[in-house]
Short mmCIF file of C-alpha atoms in Angstrom, two decimals:
data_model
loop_
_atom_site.label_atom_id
_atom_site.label_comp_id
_atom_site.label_asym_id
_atom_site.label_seq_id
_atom_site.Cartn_x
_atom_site.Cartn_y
_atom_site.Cartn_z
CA UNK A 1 -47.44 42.42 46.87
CA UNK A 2 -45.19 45.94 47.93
CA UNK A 3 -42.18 46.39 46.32
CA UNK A 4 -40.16 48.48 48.74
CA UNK A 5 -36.95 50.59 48.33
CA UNK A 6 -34.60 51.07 50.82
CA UNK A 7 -31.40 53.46 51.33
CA UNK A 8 -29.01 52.01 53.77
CA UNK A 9 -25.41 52.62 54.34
CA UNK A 10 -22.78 50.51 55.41
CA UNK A 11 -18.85 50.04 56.37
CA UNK A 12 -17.95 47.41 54.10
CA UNK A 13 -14.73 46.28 55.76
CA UNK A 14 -16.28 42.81 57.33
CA UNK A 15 -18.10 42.22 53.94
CA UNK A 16 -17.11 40.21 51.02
CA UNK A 17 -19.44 43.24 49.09
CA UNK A 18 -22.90 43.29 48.53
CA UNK A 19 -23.50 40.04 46.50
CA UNK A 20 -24.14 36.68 48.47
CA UNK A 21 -21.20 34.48 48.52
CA UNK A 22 -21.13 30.67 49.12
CA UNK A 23 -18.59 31.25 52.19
CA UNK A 24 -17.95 34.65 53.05
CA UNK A 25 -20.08 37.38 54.17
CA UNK A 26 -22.58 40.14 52.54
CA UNK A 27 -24.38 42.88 52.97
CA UNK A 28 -27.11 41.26 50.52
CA UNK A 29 -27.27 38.13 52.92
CA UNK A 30 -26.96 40.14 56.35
CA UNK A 31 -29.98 42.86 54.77
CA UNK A 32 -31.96 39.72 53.68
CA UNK A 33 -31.73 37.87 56.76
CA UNK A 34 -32.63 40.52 58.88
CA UNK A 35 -35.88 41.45 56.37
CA UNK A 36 -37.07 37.75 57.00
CA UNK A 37 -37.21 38.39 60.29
CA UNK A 38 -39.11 41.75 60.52
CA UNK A 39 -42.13 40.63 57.22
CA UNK A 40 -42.45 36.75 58.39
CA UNK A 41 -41.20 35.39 54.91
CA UNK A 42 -38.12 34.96 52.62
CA UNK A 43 -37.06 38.03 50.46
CA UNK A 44 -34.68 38.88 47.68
CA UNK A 45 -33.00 42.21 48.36
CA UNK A 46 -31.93 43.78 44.63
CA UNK A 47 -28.98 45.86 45.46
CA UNK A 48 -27.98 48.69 43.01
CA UNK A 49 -24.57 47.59 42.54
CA UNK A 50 -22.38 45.15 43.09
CA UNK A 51 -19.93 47.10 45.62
CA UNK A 52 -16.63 45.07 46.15
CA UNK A 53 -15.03 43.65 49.08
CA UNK A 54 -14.27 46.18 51.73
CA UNK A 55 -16.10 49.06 49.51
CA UNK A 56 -18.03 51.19 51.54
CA UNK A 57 -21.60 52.83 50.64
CA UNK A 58 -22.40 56.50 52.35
CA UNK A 59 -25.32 56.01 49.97
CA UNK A 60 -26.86 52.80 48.90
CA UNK A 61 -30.26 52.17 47.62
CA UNK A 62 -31.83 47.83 47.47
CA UNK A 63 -35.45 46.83 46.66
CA UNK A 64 -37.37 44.25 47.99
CA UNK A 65 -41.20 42.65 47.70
CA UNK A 66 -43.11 41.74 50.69
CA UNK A 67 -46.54 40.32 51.58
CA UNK A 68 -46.53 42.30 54.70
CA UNK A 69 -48.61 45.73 55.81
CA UNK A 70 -45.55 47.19 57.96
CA UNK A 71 -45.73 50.95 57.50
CA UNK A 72 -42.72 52.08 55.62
CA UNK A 73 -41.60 54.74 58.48
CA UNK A 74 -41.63 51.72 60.78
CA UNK A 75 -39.38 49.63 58.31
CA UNK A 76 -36.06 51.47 59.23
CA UNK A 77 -36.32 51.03 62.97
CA UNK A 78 -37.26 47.46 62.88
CA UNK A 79 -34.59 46.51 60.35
CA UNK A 80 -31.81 48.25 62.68
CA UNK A 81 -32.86 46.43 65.42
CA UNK A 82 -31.79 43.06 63.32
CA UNK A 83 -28.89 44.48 62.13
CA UNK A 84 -24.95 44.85 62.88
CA UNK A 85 -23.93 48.21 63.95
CA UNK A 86 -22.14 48.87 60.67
CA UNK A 87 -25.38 48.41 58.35
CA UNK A 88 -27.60 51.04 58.60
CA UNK A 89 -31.25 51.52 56.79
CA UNK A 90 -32.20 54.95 57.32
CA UNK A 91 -35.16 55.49 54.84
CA UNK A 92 -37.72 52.97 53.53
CA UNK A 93 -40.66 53.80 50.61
CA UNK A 94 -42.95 51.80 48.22
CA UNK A 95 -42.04 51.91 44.79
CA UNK A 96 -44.11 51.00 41.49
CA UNK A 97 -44.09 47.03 40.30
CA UNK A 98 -41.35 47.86 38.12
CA UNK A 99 -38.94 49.57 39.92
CA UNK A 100 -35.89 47.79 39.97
CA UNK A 101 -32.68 49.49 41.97
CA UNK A 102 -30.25 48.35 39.64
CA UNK A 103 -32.09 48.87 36.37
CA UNK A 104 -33.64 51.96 36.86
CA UNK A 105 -30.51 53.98 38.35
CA UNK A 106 -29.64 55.99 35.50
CA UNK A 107 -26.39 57.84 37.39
CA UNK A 108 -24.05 56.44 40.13
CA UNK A 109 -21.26 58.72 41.78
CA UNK A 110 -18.13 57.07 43.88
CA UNK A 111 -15.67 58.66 45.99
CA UNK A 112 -11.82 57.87 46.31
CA UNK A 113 -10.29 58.98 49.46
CA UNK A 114 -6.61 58.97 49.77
CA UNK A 115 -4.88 59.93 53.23
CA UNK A 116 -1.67 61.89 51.50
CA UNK A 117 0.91 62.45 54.34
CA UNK A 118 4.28 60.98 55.41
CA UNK A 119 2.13 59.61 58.78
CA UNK A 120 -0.25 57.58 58.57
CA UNK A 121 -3.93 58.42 60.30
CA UNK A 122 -4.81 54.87 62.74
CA UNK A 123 -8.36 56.36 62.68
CA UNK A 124 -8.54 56.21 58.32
CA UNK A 125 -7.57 52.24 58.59
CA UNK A 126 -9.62 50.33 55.63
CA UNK A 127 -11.17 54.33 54.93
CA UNK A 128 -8.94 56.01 53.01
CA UNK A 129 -5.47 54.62 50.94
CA UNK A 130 -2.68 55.86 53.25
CA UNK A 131 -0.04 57.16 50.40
CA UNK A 132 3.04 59.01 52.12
CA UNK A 133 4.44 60.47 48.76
CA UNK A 134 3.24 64.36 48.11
CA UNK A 135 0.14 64.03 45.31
CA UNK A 136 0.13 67.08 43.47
CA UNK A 137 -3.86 67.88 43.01
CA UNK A 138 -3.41 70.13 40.40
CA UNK A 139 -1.86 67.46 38.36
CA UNK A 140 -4.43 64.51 39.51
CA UNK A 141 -7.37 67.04 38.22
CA UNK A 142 -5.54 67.21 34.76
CA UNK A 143 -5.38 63.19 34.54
CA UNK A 144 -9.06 63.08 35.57
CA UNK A 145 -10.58 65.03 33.24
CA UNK A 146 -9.22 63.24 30.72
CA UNK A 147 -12.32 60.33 31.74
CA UNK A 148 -14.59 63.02 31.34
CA UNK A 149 -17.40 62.38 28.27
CA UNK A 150 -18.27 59.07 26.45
CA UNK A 151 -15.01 56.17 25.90
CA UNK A 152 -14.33 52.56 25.88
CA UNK A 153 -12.91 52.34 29.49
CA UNK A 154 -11.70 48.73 29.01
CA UNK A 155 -8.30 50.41 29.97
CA UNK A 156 -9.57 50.56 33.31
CA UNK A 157 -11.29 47.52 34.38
CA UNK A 158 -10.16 44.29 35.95
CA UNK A 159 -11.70 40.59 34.08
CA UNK A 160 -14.42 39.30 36.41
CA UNK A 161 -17.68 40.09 35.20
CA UNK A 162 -18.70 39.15 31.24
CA UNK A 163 -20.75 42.51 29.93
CA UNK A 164 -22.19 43.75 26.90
CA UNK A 165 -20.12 46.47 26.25
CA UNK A 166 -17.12 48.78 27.66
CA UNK A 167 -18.46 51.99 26.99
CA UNK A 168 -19.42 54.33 29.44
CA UNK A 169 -20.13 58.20 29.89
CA UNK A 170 -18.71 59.91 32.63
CA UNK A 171 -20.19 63.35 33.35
CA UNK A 172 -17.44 63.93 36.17
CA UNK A 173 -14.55 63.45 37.99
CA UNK A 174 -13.49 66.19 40.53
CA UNK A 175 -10.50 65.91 42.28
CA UNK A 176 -10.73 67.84 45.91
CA UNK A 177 -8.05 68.30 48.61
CA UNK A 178 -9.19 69.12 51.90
CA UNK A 179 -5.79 68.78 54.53
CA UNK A 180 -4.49 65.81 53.93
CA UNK A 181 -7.45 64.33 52.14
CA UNK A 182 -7.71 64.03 48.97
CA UNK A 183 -11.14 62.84 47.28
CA UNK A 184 -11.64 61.91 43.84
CA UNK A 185 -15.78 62.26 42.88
CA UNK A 186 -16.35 60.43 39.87
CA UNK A 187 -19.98 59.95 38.13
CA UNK A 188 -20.88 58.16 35.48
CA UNK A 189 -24.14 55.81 34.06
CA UNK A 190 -22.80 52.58 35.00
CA UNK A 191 -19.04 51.01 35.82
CA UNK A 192 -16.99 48.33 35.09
CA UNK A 193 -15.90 45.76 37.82
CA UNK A 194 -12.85 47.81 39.43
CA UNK A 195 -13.58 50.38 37.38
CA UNK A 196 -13.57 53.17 39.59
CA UNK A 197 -10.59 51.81 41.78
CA UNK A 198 -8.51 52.00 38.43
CA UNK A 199 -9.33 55.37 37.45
CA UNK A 200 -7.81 56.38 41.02
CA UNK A 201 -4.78 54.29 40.47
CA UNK A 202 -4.49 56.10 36.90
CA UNK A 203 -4.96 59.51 37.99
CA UNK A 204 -2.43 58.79 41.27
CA UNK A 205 0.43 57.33 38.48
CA UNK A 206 -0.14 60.43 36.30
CA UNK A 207 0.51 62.55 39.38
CA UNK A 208 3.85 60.15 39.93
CA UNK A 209 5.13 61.43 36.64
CA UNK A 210 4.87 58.15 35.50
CA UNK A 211 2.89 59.50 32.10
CA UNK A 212 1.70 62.85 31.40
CA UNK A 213 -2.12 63.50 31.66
CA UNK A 214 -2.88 64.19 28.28
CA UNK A 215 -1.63 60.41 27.45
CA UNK A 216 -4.50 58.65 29.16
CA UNK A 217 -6.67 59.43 26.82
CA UNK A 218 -4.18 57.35 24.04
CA UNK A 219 -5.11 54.53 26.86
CA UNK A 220 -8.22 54.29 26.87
CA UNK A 221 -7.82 53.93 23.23
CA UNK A 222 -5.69 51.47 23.14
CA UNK A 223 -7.68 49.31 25.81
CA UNK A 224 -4.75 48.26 26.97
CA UNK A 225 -5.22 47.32 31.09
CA UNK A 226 -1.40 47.29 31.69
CA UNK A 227 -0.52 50.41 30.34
CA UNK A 228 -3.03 52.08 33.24
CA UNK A 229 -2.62 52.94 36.83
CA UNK A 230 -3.37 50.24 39.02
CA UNK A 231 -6.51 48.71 40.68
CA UNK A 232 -6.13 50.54 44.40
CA UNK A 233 -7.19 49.53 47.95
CA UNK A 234 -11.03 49.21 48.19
CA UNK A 235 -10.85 50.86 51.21
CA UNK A 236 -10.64 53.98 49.90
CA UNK A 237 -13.67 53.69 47.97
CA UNK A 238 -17.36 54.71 48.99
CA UNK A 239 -20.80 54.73 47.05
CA UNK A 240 -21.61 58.66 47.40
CA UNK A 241 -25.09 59.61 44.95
CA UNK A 242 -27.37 58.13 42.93
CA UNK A 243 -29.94 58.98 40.40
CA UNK A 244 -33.00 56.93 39.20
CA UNK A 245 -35.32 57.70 36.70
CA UNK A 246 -37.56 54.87 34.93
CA UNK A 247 -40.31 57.16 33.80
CA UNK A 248 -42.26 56.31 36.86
CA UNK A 249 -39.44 56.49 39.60
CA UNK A 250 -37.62 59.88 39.63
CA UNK A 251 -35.34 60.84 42.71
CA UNK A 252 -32.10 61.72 43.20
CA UNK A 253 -30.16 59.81 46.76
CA UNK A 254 -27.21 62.42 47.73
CA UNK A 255 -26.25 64.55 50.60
CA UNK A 256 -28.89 66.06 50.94
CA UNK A 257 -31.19 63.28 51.33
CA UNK A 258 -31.97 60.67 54.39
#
Protein backbone atom coordinates (compact mmCIF):
# COMPACT_ATOMS: atom_id res chain seq x y z
CA UNK A 1 0.00 0.00 0.00
CA UNK A 2 1.51 3.85 -1.21
CA UNK A 3 0.75 6.52 0.85
CA UNK A 4 0.85 9.50 -1.46
CA UNK A 5 1.07 13.31 -0.83
CA UNK A 6 -0.34 15.72 -2.87
CA UNK A 7 -0.13 19.73 -3.15
CA UNK A 8 -3.13 21.13 -4.81
CA UNK A 9 -4.60 24.52 -4.78
CA UNK A 10 -7.94 25.67 -4.95
CA UNK A 11 -10.56 28.79 -5.04
CA UNK A 12 -12.63 27.97 -2.23
CA UNK A 13 -15.60 30.18 -3.02
CA UNK A 14 -18.07 27.13 -4.24
CA UNK A 15 -16.79 25.04 -1.21
CA UNK A 16 -18.24 24.59 2.15
CA UNK A 17 -14.08 24.12 3.04
CA UNK A 18 -12.14 21.21 2.92
CA UNK A 19 -14.02 18.81 5.32
CA UNK A 20 -16.96 16.61 3.87
CA UNK A 21 -20.28 17.90 4.76
CA UNK A 22 -23.60 15.95 4.85
CA UNK A 23 -25.17 18.62 2.27
CA UNK A 24 -22.91 21.04 0.97
CA UNK A 25 -19.85 20.79 -0.98
CA UNK A 26 -15.90 20.06 -0.36
CA UNK A 27 -12.83 20.05 -1.59
CA UNK A 28 -12.18 16.71 0.54
CA UNK A 29 -15.27 15.07 -1.27
CA UNK A 30 -14.61 16.65 -4.87
CA UNK A 31 -10.45 15.46 -4.39
CA UNK A 32 -11.76 12.03 -3.17
CA UNK A 33 -14.17 11.45 -5.79
CA UNK A 34 -12.05 12.26 -8.46
CA UNK A 35 -9.01 9.86 -6.82
CA UNK A 36 -11.62 6.91 -7.01
CA UNK A 37 -11.83 7.37 -10.33
CA UNK A 38 -8.14 7.59 -11.49
CA UNK A 39 -6.73 4.23 -8.69
CA UNK A 40 -10.06 1.96 -9.21
CA UNK A 41 -10.95 2.02 -5.37
CA UNK A 42 -12.31 4.23 -2.50
CA UNK A 43 -9.77 6.61 -0.74
CA UNK A 44 -9.60 8.88 2.25
CA UNK A 45 -7.87 12.13 1.35
CA UNK A 46 -6.19 13.60 4.88
CA UNK A 47 -6.18 17.26 4.28
CA UNK A 48 -3.74 19.45 6.36
CA UNK A 49 -6.27 21.69 7.65
CA UNK A 50 -9.53 22.26 7.96
CA UNK A 51 -9.78 25.54 5.64
CA UNK A 52 -13.27 27.27 6.10
CA UNK A 53 -15.97 28.05 3.82
CA UNK A 54 -14.93 30.24 0.97
CA UNK A 55 -11.07 30.09 2.27
CA UNK A 56 -8.83 29.76 -0.43
CA UNK A 57 -5.45 27.57 -0.51
CA UNK A 58 -2.43 28.99 -2.95
CA UNK A 59 -0.77 26.11 -1.12
CA UNK A 60 -2.37 23.01 0.17
CA UNK A 61 -0.85 19.73 0.87
CA UNK A 62 -3.60 16.07 1.46
CA UNK A 63 -2.39 12.43 1.73
CA UNK A 64 -3.88 9.52 0.52
CA UNK A 65 -3.18 5.43 0.34
CA UNK A 66 -3.70 3.54 -2.76
CA UNK A 67 -3.35 -0.05 -4.03
CA UNK A 68 -2.49 1.24 -7.38
CA UNK A 69 1.12 1.42 -9.43
CA UNK A 70 0.24 4.93 -11.18
CA UNK A 71 3.55 6.76 -11.41
CA UNK A 72 3.42 9.77 -9.23
CA UNK A 73 4.34 12.34 -12.23
CA UNK A 74 1.29 10.86 -13.94
CA UNK A 75 -0.96 11.45 -10.77
CA UNK A 76 -1.35 15.30 -11.34
CA UNK A 77 -2.50 15.10 -14.92
CA UNK A 78 -4.95 12.38 -14.40
CA UNK A 79 -6.47 13.94 -11.28
CA UNK A 80 -7.02 17.38 -13.31
CA UNK A 81 -8.66 15.70 -15.85
CA UNK A 82 -11.48 14.65 -13.03
CA UNK A 83 -11.48 17.76 -11.57
CA UNK A 84 -13.36 21.32 -11.61
CA UNK A 85 -11.36 24.07 -13.03
CA UNK A 86 -10.92 25.69 -9.63
CA UNK A 87 -9.08 22.56 -7.93
CA UNK A 88 -5.85 22.12 -9.04
CA UNK A 89 -3.15 19.19 -8.07
CA UNK A 90 0.04 20.27 -9.35
CA UNK A 91 2.60 17.90 -7.61
CA UNK A 92 2.14 14.30 -6.40
CA UNK A 93 5.04 12.07 -4.28
CA UNK A 94 5.13 8.91 -2.07
CA UNK A 95 5.61 9.49 1.40
CA UNK A 96 6.72 7.04 4.35
CA UNK A 97 3.73 4.83 6.19
CA UNK A 98 3.56 7.43 8.68
CA UNK A 99 3.31 10.50 7.11
CA UNK A 100 0.28 12.11 7.94
CA UNK A 101 -0.44 15.86 6.33
CA UNK A 102 -2.04 17.12 9.24
CA UNK A 103 0.13 15.63 11.96
CA UNK A 104 3.34 16.02 10.66
CA UNK A 105 3.06 19.85 9.47
CA UNK A 106 4.97 21.45 12.04
CA UNK A 107 4.40 25.31 10.52
CA UNK A 108 1.38 26.72 8.56
CA UNK A 109 1.43 30.40 7.10
CA UNK A 110 -2.04 32.29 5.96
CA UNK A 111 -2.50 35.37 4.11
CA UNK A 112 -5.18 38.20 4.67
CA UNK A 113 -5.82 40.30 1.72
CA UNK A 114 -7.77 43.41 2.13
CA UNK A 115 -8.70 45.62 -1.05
CA UNK A 116 -8.29 49.25 0.90
CA UNK A 117 -9.84 51.91 -1.45
CA UNK A 118 -13.03 54.03 -1.60
CA UNK A 119 -13.90 51.73 -5.03
CA UNK A 120 -14.31 48.63 -4.92
CA UNK A 121 -12.18 46.10 -7.44
CA UNK A 122 -15.27 43.63 -9.36
CA UNK A 123 -12.22 41.44 -10.23
CA UNK A 124 -11.18 40.91 -6.02
CA UNK A 125 -15.02 39.60 -5.42
CA UNK A 126 -14.82 36.64 -2.62
CA UNK A 127 -10.56 37.45 -2.93
CA UNK A 128 -9.82 40.09 -0.94
CA UNK A 129 -12.23 42.11 1.96
CA UNK A 130 -13.19 45.29 0.04
CA UNK A 131 -12.75 48.00 3.08
CA UNK A 132 -13.21 51.70 1.69
CA UNK A 133 -11.88 53.43 4.95
CA UNK A 134 -7.90 54.47 4.69
CA UNK A 135 -5.91 51.49 6.85
CA UNK A 136 -2.94 52.99 8.11
CA UNK A 137 -0.14 50.04 7.65
CA UNK A 138 2.13 51.44 9.88
CA UNK A 139 -0.35 51.16 12.60
CA UNK A 140 -1.77 47.50 11.51
CA UNK A 141 2.13 46.29 11.76
CA UNK A 142 2.19 47.69 15.42
CA UNK A 143 -1.15 45.64 16.36
CA UNK A 144 0.37 42.56 14.68
CA UNK A 145 3.33 42.17 16.31
CA UNK A 146 1.79 42.17 19.31
CA UNK A 147 0.71 38.08 18.23
CA UNK A 148 4.18 37.58 17.73
CA UNK A 149 5.83 34.67 20.26
CA UNK A 150 3.99 32.02 22.43
CA UNK A 151 0.07 33.17 24.08
CA UNK A 152 -3.25 31.80 24.85
CA UNK A 153 -5.04 33.14 21.67
CA UNK A 154 -8.52 32.17 22.98
CA UNK A 155 -9.09 36.00 22.42
CA UNK A 156 -9.14 35.25 18.92
CA UNK A 157 -11.05 32.25 18.08
CA UNK A 158 -14.67 31.57 17.33
CA UNK A 159 -16.49 28.15 19.48
CA UNK A 160 -16.75 25.34 16.94
CA UNK A 161 -14.15 22.94 17.35
CA UNK A 162 -13.43 21.30 21.14
CA UNK A 163 -9.28 21.29 21.44
CA UNK A 164 -6.79 20.53 23.88
CA UNK A 165 -5.43 23.69 24.43
CA UNK A 166 -5.39 27.55 23.25
CA UNK A 167 -1.90 28.10 23.09
CA UNK A 168 -0.08 28.72 20.14
CA UNK A 169 3.36 30.24 18.89
CA UNK A 170 3.38 32.55 16.23
CA UNK A 171 6.79 33.21 14.66
CA UNK A 172 5.18 36.02 12.36
CA UNK A 173 2.86 38.32 11.23
CA UNK A 174 3.96 40.85 8.51
CA UNK A 175 1.79 43.34 7.44
CA UNK A 176 2.60 44.44 3.55
CA UNK A 177 0.95 47.13 1.37
CA UNK A 178 1.39 46.85 -2.16
CA UNK A 179 -1.26 49.70 -4.00
CA UNK A 180 -4.23 49.15 -2.67
CA UNK A 181 -3.50 45.75 -1.25
CA UNK A 182 -2.83 45.15 1.83
CA UNK A 183 -1.66 41.51 3.01
CA UNK A 184 -1.33 40.35 6.40
CA UNK A 185 1.30 36.99 6.48
CA UNK A 186 0.82 35.31 9.59
CA UNK A 187 2.70 31.88 10.66
CA UNK A 188 2.33 29.98 13.36
CA UNK A 189 2.39 25.88 14.51
CA UNK A 190 -1.19 25.34 14.42
CA UNK A 191 -4.59 27.71 14.61
CA UNK A 192 -7.66 27.94 16.17
CA UNK A 193 -11.01 27.66 14.18
CA UNK A 194 -11.27 31.44 12.86
CA UNK A 195 -8.26 32.07 14.25
CA UNK A 196 -6.51 33.73 11.64
CA UNK A 197 -9.69 35.66 10.33
CA UNK A 198 -9.76 37.27 13.92
CA UNK A 199 -6.33 38.33 14.14
CA UNK A 200 -7.14 40.40 10.80
CA UNK A 201 -10.26 41.78 12.27
CA UNK A 202 -8.04 42.74 15.46
CA UNK A 203 -5.25 44.26 13.73
CA UNK A 204 -7.95 46.23 11.17
CA UNK A 205 -9.90 47.66 14.66
CA UNK A 206 -6.52 48.69 16.13
CA UNK A 207 -5.86 50.58 12.91
CA UNK A 208 -9.68 52.14 13.43
CA UNK A 209 -8.45 53.67 16.63
CA UNK A 210 -10.75 51.62 18.25
CA UNK A 211 -7.79 50.44 20.93
CA UNK A 212 -4.25 51.20 20.80
CA UNK A 213 -1.83 48.35 19.71
CA UNK A 214 -0.04 47.85 22.71
CA UNK A 215 -3.60 46.80 24.40
CA UNK A 216 -4.01 43.57 22.51
CA UNK A 217 -1.70 42.00 24.22
CA UNK A 218 -3.99 42.77 27.74
CA UNK A 219 -6.54 40.68 25.32
CA UNK A 220 -5.17 37.93 24.76
CA UNK A 221 -4.76 37.83 28.42
CA UNK A 222 -7.86 38.29 29.33
CA UNK A 223 -9.28 35.64 26.74
CA UNK A 224 -11.92 37.62 26.36
CA UNK A 225 -13.48 37.00 22.45
CA UNK A 226 -15.59 40.24 22.61
CA UNK A 227 -13.12 42.56 23.54
CA UNK A 228 -11.19 41.55 19.97
CA UNK A 229 -11.58 42.62 16.44
CA UNK A 230 -13.97 40.69 14.64
CA UNK A 231 -14.04 37.34 12.70
CA UNK A 232 -13.65 38.91 8.86
CA UNK A 233 -14.82 37.72 5.40
CA UNK A 234 -13.19 34.34 4.49
CA UNK A 235 -12.67 35.59 1.32
CA UNK A 236 -9.87 37.35 2.10
CA UNK A 237 -8.10 34.52 3.43
CA UNK A 238 -5.64 32.04 1.56
CA UNK A 239 -3.40 29.01 2.78
CA UNK A 240 0.17 30.47 1.61
CA UNK A 241 3.33 27.89 3.16
CA UNK A 242 3.76 25.03 4.92
CA UNK A 243 6.39 23.15 6.74
CA UNK A 244 6.54 19.40 7.67
CA UNK A 245 8.97 17.69 9.51
CA UNK A 246 8.22 14.16 11.28
CA UNK A 247 11.78 13.00 11.45
CA UNK A 248 11.31 11.12 8.27
CA UNK A 249 9.35 13.77 6.13
CA UNK A 250 11.22 17.12 5.87
CA UNK A 251 10.10 19.77 3.15
CA UNK A 252 9.06 23.00 3.15
CA UNK A 253 5.62 23.86 0.40
CA UNK A 254 6.04 27.80 -0.42
CA UNK A 255 6.59 29.96 -3.37
CA UNK A 256 9.10 28.58 -4.46
CA UNK A 257 7.88 25.18 -4.80
CA UNK A 258 5.36 23.33 -7.46
Amino acid sequence: MRNIALYLMYEGTGYHGWQIQKKDNSVEQTLEEAAEKVVGHKVHMTGCGRTDAGVHAKKYVANFRTTSNIPCDRLPYALNTHLPEDIVVTFAMDVHEGFNAIGSCVRKEYTYLIYNSRIRDPFYVNRAWFYPKHLDEAVMQRAADQFVGTHDFAAVRSVGTDVKSTVRTVYYYNVRRRGDLIELKVCANGFLYNMARAMAGTVVYAAEGKFPPEQIGRILDAGDRTAAGPTVPPGGLYMTQLWYDDGEAVFHVGDEDH
